[in-house]
PDB file of C-alpha atoms in Angstrom:
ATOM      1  CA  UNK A   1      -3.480   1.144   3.653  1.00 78.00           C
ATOM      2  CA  UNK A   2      -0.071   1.525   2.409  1.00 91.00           C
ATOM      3  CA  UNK A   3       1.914  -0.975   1.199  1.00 94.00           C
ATOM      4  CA  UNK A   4       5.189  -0.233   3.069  1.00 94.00           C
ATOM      5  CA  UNK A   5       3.467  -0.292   5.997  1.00 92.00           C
ATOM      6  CA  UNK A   6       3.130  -3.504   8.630  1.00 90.00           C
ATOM      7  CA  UNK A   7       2.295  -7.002   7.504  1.00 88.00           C
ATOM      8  CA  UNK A   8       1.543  -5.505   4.352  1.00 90.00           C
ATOM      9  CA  UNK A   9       5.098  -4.546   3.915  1.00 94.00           C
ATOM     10  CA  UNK A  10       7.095  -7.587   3.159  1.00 93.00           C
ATOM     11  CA  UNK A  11       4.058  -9.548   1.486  1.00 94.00           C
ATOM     12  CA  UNK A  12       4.502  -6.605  -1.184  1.00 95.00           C
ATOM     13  CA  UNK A  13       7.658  -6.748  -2.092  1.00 96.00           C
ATOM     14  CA  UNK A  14       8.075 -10.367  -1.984  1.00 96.00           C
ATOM     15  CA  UNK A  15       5.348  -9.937  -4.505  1.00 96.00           C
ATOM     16  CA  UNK A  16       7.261  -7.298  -6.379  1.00 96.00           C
ATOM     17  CA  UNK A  17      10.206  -9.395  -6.565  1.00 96.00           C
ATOM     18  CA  UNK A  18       8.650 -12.185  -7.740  1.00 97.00           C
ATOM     19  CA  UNK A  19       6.674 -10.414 -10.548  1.00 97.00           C
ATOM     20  CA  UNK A  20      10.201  -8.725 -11.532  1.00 94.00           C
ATOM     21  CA  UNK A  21      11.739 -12.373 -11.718  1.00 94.00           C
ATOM     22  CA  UNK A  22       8.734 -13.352 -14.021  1.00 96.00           C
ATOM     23  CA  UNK A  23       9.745 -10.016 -16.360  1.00 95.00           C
ATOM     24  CA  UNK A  24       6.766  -7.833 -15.035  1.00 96.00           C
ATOM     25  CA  UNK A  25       6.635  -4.937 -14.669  1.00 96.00           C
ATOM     26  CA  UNK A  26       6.088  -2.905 -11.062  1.00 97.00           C
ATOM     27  CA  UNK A  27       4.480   0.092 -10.250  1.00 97.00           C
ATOM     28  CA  UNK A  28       4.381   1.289  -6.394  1.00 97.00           C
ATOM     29  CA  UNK A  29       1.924   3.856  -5.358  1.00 97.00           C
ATOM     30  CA  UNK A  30       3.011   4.635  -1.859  1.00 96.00           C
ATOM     31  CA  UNK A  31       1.864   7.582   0.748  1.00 94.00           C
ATOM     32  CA  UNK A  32       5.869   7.524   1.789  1.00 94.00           C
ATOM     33  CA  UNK A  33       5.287   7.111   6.165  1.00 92.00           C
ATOM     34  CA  UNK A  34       6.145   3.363   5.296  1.00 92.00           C
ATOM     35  CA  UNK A  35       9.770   4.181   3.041  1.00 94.00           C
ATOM     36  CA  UNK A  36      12.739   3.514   5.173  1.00 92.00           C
ATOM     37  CA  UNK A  37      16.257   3.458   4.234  1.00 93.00           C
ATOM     38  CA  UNK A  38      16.889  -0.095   5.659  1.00 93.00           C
ATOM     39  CA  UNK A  39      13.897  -0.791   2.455  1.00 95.00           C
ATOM     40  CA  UNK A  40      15.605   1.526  -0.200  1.00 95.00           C
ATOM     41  CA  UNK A  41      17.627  -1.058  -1.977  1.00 93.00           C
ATOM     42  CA  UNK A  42      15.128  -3.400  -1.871  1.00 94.00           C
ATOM     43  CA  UNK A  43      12.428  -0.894  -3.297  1.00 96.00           C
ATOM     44  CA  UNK A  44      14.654  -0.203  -6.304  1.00 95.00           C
ATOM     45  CA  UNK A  45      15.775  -3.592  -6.357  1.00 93.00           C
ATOM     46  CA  UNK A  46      12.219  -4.689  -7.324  1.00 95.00           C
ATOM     47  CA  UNK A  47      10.387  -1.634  -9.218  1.00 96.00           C
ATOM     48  CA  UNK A  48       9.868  -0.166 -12.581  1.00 95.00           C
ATOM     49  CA  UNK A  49       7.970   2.829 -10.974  1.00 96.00           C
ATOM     50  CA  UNK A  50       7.519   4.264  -7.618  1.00 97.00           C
ATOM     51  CA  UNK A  51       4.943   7.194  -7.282  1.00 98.00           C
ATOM     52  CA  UNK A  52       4.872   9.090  -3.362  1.00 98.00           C
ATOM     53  CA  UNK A  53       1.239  10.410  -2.826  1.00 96.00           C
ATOM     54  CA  UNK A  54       2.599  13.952  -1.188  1.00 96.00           C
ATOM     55  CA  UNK A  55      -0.507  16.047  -1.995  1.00 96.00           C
ATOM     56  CA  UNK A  56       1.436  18.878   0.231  1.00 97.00           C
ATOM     57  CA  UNK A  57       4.689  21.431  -0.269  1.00 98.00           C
ATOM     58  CA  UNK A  58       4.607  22.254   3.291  1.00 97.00           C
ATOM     59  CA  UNK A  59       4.595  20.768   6.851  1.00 97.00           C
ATOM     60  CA  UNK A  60       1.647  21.989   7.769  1.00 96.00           C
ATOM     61  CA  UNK A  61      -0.931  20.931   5.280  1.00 96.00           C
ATOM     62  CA  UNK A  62       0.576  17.377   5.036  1.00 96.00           C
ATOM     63  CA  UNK A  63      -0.256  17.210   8.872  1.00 95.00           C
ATOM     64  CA  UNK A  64      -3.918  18.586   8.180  1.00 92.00           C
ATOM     65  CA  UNK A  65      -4.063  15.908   4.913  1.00 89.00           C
ATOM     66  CA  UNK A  66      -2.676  12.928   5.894  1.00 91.00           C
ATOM     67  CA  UNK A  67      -3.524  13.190   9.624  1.00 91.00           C
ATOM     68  CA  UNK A  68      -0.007  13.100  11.047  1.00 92.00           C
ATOM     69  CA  UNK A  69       2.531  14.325  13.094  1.00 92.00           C
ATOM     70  CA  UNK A  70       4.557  17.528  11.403  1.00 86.00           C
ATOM     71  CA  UNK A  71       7.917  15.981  11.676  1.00 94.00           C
ATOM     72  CA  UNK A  72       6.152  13.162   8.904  1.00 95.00           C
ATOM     73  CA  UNK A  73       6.775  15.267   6.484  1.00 97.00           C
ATOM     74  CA  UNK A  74      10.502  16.018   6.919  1.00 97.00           C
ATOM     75  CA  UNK A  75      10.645  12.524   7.132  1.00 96.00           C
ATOM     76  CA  UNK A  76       8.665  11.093   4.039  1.00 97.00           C
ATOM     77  CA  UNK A  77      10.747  14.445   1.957  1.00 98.00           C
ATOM     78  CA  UNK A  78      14.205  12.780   3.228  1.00 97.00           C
ATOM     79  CA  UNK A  79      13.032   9.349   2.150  1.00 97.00           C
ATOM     80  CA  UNK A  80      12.601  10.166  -0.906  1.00 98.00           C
ATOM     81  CA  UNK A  81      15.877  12.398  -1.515  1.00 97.00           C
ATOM     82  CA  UNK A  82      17.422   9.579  -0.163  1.00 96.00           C
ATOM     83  CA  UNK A  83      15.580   7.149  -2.343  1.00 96.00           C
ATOM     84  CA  UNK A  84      16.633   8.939  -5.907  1.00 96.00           C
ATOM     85  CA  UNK A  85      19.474   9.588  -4.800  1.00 94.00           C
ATOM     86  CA  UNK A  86      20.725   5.788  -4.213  1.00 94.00           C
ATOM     87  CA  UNK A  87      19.069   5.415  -7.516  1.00 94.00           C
ATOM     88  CA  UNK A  88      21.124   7.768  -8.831  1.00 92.00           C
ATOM     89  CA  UNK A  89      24.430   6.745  -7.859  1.00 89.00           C
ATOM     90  CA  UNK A  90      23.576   3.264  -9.127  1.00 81.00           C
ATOM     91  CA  UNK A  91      22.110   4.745 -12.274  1.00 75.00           C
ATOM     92  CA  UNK A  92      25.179   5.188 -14.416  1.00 71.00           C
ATOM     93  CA  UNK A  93      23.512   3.126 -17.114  1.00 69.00           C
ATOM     94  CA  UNK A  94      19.798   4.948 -16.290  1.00 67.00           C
ATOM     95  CA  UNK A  95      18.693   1.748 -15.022  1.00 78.00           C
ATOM     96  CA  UNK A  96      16.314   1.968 -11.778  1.00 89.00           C
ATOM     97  CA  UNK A  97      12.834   2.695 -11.596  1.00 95.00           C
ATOM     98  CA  UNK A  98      11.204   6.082 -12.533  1.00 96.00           C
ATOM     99  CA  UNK A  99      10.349   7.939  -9.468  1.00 97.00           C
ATOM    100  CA  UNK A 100       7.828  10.489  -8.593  1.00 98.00           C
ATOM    101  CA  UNK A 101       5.302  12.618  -6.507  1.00 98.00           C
ATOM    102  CA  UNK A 102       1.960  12.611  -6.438  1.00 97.00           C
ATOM    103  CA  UNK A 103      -0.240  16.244  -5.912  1.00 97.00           C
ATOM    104  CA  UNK A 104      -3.601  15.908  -5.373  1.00 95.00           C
ATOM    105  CA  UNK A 105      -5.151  19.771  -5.779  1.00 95.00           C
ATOM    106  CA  UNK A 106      -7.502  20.754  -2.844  1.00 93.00           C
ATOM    107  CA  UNK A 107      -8.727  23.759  -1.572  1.00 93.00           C
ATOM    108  CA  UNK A 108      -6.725  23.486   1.113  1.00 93.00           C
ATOM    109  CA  UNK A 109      -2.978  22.617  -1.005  1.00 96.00           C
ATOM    110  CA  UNK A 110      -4.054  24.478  -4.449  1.00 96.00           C
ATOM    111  CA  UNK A 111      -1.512  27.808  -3.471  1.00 97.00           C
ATOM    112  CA  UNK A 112       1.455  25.360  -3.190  1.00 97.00           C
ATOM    113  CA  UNK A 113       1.450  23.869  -6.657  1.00 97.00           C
ATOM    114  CA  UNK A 114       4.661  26.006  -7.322  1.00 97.00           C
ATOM    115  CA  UNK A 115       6.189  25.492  -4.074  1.00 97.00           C
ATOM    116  CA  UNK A 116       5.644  21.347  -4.597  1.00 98.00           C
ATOM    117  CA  UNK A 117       7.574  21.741  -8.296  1.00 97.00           C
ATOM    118  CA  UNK A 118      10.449  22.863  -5.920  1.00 96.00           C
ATOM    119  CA  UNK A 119      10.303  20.580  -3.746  1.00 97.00           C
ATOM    120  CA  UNK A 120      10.200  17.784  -6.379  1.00 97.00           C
ATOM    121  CA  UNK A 121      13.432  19.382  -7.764  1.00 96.00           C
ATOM    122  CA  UNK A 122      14.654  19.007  -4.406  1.00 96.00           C
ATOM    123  CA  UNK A 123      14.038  15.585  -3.925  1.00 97.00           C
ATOM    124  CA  UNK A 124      15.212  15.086  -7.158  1.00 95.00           C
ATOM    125  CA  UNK A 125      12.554  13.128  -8.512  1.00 97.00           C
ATOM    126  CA  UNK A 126      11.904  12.491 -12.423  1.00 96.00           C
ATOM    127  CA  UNK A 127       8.418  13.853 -12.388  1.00 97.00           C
ATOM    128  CA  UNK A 128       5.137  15.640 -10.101  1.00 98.00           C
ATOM    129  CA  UNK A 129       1.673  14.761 -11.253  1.00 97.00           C
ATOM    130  CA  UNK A 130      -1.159  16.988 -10.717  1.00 97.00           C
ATOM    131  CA  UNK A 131      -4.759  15.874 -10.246  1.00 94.00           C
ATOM    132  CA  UNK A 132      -7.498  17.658  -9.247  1.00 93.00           C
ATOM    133  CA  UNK A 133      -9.563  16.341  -6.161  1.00 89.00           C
ATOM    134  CA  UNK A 134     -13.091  15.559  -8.247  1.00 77.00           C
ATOM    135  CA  UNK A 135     -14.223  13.238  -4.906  1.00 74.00           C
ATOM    136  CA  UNK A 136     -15.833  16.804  -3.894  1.00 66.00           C
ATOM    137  CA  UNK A 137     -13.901  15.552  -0.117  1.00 58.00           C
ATOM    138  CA  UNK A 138     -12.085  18.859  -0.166  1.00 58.00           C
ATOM    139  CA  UNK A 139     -14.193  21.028  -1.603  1.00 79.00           C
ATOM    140  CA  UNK A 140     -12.220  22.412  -4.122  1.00 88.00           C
ATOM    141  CA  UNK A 141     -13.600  25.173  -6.332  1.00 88.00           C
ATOM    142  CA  UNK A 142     -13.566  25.705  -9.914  1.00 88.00           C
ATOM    143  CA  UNK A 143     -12.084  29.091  -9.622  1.00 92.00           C
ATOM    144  CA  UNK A 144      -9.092  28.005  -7.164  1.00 93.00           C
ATOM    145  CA  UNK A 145      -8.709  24.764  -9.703  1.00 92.00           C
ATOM    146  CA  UNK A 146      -8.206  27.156 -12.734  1.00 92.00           C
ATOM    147  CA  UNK A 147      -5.464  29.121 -10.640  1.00 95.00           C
ATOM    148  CA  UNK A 148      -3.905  26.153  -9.742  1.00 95.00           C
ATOM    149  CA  UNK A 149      -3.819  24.623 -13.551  1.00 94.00           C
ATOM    150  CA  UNK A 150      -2.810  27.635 -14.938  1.00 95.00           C
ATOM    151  CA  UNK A 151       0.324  28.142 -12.527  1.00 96.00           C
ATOM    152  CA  UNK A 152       0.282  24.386 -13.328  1.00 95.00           C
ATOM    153  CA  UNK A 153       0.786  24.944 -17.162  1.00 94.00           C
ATOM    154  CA  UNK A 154       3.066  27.826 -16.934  1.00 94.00           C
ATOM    155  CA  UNK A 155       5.568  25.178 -14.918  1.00 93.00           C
ATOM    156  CA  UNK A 156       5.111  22.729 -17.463  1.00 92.00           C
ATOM    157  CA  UNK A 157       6.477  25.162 -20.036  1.00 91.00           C
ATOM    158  CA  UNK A 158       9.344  26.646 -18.221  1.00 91.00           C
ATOM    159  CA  UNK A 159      10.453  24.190 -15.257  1.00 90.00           C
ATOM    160  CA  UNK A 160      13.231  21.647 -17.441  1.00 88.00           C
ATOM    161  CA  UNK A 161      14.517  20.302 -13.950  1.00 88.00           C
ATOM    162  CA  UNK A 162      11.344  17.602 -13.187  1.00 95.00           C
ATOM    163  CA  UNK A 163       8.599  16.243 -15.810  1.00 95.00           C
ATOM    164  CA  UNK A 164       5.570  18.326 -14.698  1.00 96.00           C
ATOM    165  CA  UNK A 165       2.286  16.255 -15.509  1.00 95.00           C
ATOM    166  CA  UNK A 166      -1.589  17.742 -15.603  1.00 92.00           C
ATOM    167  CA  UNK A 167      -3.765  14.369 -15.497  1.00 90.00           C
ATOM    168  CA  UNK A 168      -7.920  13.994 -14.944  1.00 79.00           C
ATOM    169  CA  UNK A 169      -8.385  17.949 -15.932  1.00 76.00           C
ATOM    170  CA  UNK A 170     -12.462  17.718 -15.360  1.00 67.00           C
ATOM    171  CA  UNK A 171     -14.814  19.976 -16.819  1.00 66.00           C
ATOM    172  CA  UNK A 172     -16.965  22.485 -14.680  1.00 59.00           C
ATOM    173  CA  UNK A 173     -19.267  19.948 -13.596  1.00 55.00           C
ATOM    174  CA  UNK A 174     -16.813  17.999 -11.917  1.00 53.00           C
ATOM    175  CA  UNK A 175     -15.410  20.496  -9.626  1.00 51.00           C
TER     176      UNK A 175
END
């Protein structure tokens, strides 16, 4: 489950607090439902690196991916403007932990890549990282994964607003 979410919630960052006071470093890999803004300063209080599992640019295939309710995803999207931009306003020195979206390619989400490069310029985030889905759980073809990477790489070269990353690029067997 996520860790922003129930009894999980304040076990992890008392965790993350405590590994920040021993001069760790933290990394949060959240799906977002659980990011609230009574939990924003505390988030950034006790994180290196925060990384929101979207895997959607669009209302309607986060509520056929993540099994939710459409407003979720106005929601989670707010959360996280609202998250960088706290950051931001505290950042005058760039402290505060690197923040970013996750994009897991599908067959289902691969014609949104551009549209989620947008959004992550929206939300203001430092970076989106592609993946494609190699589980085989989505079906996702090698053709529509080659569309998807190339519109992919193209944004990489020309989008200066947000880091675009391209990580686990599989061979043909894979997909």
């Amino acid at each position: 489950g996520d860790p922003l979410v129930g009894q999980a919630r304040d076990l992890t960052l008392a965790v993350a607090a405590r590994a920040r006071e021993r001069n760790r470093r933290v990394v949060l890999f959240t799906n977002g439902h659980g990011l609230t803004k009574d939990l924003h300063e505390q988030v950034l209080a006790c994180t290196d690196f925060i990384h929101v599992s979207l895997d959607a640019a669009t209302a309607d295939t986060f509520q056929g991916t993540k099994h939710v309710g459409k407003d979720e995803f106005a929601h989670v999207c707010a959360q996280i403007s609202s998250l960088t931009q706290l950051r931001n306003a505290r950042r005058a020195d760039g402290s505060g932990p690197v923040i970013g979206l996750g994009f897991v390619v599908t067959q289902q989400n691969a014609a949104e890549v551009e549209r989620a490069v947008e959004l992550a310029r929206q939300c203001n985030v430092d970076f989106i990282r592609f993946k494609p889905d190699i589980r085989g759980a989505q079906n996702l073809t090698w053709r529509t994964w080659r569309e998807a990477e190339s519109s992919i790489k193209k944004m990489r070269e020309t989008v200066s607003h947000v880091q675009v990353l391209l990580t686990d690029v599989p061979d043909r067997k894979s997909v």
